[in-house]
Coordinates of C-alpha atoms in Angstrom, one line a residue:
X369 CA 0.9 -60.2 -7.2
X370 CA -2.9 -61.3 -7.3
X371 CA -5.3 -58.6 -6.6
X372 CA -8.2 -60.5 -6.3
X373 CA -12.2 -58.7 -6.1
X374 CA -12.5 -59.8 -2.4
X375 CA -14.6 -58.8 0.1
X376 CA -18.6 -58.5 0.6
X377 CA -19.3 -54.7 -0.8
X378 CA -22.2 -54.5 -2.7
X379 CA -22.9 -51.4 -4.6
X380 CA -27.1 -51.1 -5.5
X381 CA -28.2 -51.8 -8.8
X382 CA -29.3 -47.8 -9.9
X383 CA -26.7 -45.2 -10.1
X384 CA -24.8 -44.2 -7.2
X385 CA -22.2 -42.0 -6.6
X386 CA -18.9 -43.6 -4.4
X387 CA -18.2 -41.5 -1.5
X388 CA -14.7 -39.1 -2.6
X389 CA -11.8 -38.4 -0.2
X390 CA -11.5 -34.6 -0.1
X391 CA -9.5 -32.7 -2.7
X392 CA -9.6 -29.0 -3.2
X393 CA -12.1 -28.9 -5.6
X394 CA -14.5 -31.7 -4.2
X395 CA -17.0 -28.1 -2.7
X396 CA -17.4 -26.9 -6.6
X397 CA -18.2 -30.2 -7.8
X398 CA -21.7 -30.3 -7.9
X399 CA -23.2 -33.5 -9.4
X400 CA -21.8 -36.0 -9.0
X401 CA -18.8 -37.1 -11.7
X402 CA -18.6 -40.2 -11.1
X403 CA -21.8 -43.2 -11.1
X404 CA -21.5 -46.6 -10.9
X405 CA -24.4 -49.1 -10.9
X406 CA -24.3 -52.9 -10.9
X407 CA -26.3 -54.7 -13.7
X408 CA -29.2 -57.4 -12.9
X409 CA -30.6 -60.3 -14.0
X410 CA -29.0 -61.9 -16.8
X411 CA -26.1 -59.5 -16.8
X412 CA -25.6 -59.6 -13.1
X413 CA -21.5 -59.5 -12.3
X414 CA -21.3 -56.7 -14.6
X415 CA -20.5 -53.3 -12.9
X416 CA -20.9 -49.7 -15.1
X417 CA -18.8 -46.7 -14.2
X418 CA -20.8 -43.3 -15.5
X419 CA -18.3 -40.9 -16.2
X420 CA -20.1 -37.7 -16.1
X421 CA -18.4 -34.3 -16.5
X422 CA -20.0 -32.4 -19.7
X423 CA -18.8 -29.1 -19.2
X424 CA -15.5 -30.5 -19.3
X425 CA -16.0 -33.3 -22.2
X426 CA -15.0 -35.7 -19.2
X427 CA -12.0 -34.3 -18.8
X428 CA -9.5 -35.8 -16.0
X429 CA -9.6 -33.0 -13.1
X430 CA -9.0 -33.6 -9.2
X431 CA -12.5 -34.5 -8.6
X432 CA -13.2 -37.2 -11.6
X433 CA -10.2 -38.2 -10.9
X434 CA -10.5 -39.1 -7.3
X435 CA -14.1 -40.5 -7.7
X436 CA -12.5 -43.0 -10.4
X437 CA -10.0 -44.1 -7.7
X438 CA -12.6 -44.4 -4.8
X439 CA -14.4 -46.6 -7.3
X440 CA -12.2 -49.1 -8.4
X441 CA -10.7 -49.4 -4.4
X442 CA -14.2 -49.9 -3.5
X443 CA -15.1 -52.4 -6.8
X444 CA -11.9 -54.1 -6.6
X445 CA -12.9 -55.3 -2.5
X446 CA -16.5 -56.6 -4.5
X447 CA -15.9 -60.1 -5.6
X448 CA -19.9 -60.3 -7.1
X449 CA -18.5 -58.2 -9.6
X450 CA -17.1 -59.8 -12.9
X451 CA -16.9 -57.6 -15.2
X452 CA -16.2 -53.6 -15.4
X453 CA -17.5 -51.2 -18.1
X454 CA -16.4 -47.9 -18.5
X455 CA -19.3 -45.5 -20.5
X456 CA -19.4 -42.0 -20.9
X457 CA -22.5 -39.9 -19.5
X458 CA -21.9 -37.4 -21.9
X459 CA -23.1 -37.5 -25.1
X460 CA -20.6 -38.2 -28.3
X461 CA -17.5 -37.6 -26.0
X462 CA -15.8 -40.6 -23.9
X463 CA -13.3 -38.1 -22.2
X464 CA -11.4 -35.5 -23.2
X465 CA -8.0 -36.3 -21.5
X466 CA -6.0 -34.6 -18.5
X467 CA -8.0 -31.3 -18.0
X468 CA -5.6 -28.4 -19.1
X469 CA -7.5 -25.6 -17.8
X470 CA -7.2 -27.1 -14.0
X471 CA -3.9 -27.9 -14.6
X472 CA -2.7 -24.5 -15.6
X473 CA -3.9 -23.3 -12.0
X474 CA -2.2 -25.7 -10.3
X475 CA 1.5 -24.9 -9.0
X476 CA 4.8 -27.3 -9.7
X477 CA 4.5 -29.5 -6.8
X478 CA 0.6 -30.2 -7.2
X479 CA 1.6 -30.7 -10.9
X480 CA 3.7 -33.7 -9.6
X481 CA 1.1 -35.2 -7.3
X482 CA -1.8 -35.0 -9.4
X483 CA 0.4 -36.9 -12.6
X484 CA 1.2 -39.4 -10.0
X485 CA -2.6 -40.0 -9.1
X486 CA -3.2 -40.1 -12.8
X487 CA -0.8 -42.3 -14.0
X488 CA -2.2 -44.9 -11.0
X489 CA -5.5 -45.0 -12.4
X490 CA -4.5 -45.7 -16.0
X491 CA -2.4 -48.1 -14.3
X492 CA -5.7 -49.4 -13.1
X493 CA -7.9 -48.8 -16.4
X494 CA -5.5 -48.8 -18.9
X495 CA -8.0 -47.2 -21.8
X496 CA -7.1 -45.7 -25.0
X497 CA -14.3 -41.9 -32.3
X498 CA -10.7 -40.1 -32.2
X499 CA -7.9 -40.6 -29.8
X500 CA -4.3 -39.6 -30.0
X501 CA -1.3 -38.3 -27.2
X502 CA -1.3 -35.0 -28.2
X503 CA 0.2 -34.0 -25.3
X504 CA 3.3 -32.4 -27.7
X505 CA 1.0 -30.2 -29.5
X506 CA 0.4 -28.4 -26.0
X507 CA 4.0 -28.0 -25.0
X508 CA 3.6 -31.5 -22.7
X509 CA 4.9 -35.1 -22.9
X510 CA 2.6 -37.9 -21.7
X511 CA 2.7 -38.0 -18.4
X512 CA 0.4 -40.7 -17.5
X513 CA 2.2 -43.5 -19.0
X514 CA 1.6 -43.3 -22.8
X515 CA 4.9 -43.2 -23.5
X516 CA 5.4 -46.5 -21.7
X517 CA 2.2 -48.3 -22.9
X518 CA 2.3 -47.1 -26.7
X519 CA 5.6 -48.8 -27.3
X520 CA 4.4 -51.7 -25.7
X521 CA 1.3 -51.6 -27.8
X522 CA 2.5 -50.9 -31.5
X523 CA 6.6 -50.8 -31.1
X524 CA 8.8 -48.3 -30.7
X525 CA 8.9 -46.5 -34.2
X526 CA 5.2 -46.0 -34.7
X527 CA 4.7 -44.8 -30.8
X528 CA 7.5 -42.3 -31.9
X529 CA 6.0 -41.0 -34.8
X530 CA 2.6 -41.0 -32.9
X531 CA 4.1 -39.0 -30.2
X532 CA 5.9 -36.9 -32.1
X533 CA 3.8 -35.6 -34.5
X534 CA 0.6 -35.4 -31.6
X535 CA -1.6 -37.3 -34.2
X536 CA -5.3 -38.1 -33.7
X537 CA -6.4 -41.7 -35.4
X538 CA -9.9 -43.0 -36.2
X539 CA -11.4 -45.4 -34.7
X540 CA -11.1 -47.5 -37.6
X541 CA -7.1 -46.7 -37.9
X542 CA -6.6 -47.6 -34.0
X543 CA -8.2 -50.6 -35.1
X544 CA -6.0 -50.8 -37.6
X545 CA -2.8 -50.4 -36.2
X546 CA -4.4 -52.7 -33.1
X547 CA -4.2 -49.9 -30.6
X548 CA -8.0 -51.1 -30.1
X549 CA -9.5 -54.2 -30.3
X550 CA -13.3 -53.1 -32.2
X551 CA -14.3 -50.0 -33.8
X552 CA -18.0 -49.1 -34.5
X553 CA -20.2 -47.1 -36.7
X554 CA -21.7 -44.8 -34.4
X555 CA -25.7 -44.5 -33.8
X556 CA -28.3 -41.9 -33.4
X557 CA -28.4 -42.3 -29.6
X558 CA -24.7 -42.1 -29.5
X559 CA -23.7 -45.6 -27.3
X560 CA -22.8 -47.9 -30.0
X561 CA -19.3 -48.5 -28.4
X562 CA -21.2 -49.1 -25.2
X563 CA -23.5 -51.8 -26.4
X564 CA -20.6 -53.7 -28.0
X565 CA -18.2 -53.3 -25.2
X566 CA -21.7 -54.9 -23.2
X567 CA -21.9 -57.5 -25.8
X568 CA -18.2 -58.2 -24.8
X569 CA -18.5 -58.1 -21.2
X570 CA -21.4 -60.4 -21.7
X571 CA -19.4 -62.7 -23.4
X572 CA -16.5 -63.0 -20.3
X573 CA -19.2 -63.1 -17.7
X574 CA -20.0 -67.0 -17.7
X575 CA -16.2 -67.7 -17.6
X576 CA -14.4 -68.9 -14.7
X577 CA -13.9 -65.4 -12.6
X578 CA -10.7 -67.0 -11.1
X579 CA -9.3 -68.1 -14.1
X580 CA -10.4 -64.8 -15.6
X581 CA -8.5 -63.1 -13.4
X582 CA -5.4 -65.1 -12.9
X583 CA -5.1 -64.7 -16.5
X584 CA -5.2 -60.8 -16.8
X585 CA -2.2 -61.5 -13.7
X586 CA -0.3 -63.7 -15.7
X587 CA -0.3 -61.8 -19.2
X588 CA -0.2 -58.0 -17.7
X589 CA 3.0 -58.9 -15.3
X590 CA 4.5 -61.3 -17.7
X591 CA 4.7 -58.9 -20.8
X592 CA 6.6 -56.7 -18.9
X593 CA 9.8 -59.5 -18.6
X594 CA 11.7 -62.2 -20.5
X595 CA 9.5 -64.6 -21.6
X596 CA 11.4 -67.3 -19.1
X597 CA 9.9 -65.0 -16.4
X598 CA 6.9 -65.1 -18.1
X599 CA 6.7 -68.6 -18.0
X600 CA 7.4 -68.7 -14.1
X601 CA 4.6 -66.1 -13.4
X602 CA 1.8 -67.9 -15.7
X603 CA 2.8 -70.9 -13.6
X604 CA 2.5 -69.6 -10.2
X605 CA -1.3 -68.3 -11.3
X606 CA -1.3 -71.7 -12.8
X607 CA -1.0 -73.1 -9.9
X608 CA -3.2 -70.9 -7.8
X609 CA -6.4 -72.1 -10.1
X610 CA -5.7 -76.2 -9.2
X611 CA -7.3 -76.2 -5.9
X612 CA -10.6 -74.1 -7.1
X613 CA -14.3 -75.5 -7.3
X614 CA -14.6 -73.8 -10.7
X615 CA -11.9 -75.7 -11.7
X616 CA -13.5 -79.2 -10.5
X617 CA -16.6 -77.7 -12.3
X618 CA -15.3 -77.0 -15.5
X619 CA -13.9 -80.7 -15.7
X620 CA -17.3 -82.5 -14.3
X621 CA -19.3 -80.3 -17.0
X622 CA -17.1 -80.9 -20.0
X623 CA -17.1 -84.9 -19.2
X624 CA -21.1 -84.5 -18.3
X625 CA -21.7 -82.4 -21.5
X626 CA -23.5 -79.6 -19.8
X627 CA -22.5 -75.6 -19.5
X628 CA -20.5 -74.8 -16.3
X629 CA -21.8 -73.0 -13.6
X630 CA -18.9 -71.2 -11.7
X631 CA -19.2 -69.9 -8.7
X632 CA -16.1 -68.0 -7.9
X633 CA -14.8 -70.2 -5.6

């Protein structure tokens, strides 16, 4: 159940591009679309994925696509990383959705494979300025799970109408309807979203990276079942945390009335 950040990968602090398993567009690439660089000092634990496609808005194709996947295998063997942003290279655009032209060249059966590949990386970042599925407006359906995550999100009726109707929201409406959790005015240089979501991570980065984690385990696979079940899985992460130092930590610092330094262990 527990996907832990194991392992002793270290990416470098600049940018650097993951290495990509061959796909049949990987030779037209170019530059690289996908950069990830680990911060330093104070913000050290926190891990930036660059996407970086701008003649395609950052548009999911075969290549960003597979460098997204390389990067998260690779991030999620790293256990010095404890928190992962997602920013956009390209100016006033976070990305653009599946990329429709590429997908028009591609026959059925590639179709199939690449949804597949897609839907397992929302699985992994599950992400939702303006945003809508408006994948009916384009003859589609979702394909990478919005039709299972928008229910899930704002109920059944409103991911309907959403759906249906192919409708774009604010970021002030998503944050409305609590499809997103902050929505900001943007700036001249264009990364106001980044430099909150930064504020954010900054703000999970001192926490216990265990209990962190154990606690994304226990609410992502317990919303999906009865809340008895629920119950059961928040107790077997429960239960995974007792024998931790961080835990021990946590209790000596809180009776000694200083701040905690966890260790991930």
């Amino acid at each position: 159940m527990l996907r832990a950040l194991t392992g002793a990968l270290r990416l470098p602090g600049p940018w650097s591009r993951p290495p990509t398993r061959g796909c049949a567009s990987d030779a037209a690439a170019g530059d690289p679309e996908i950069q990830v660089r680990a911060l330093a000092a104070a913000d050290q634990g926190i891990t930036e994925i660059l996407m970086n496609r701008p003649s395609a808005c950052n548009a999911l194709g075969n290549v960003l696509v597979s460098q997204l996947l390389e990067a998260l295998a690779q991030l999620r063997e790293d256990q010095q990383v404890r928190v992962l942003l997602f920013r956009s290279g390209v100016k006033g655009v976070f990305c653009a959705g599946a990329d429709l032209k590429e997908r028009e060249q591609m026959s059925e059966a590639e179709v199939g494979v690449f949804i597949h590949r897609l839907r397992g990386l929302m699985n992994e970042i599950a992400s939702s300025a303006v945003m809508g599925l408006i994948e009916t407006t384009r003859g589609l359906l979702p394909g990478a799970g919005g039709t299972q995550r928008l229910p899930r999100c704002l109920g059944v009726a409103l991911a309907k109408e959403l759906i249906f109707t192919g409708r774009r929201l604010s970021g002030a409406q998503a944050q409305a309807l609590g499809l997103v959790n902050h929505a900001v005015a943007p700036n001249e240089e264009g990364d106001a979203a980044y430099h909150r979501a930064l504020a954010l991570a900054q703000e999970i980065l001192p926490q216990a990276p265990i209990a962190v984690r154990l606690g994304k385990v226990a609410i992502d696979r317990g919303i999906e079942v009865d809340i008895a079940s629920g119950m059961a899985i928040e107790g077997i992460c429960y239960a995974q945390n007792i024998p931790t130092r961080d835990r021990l930590e946590g209790m000596a610092a809180f009776r000694e009335k200083r701040p905690p330094q966890f260790l991930g262990e």
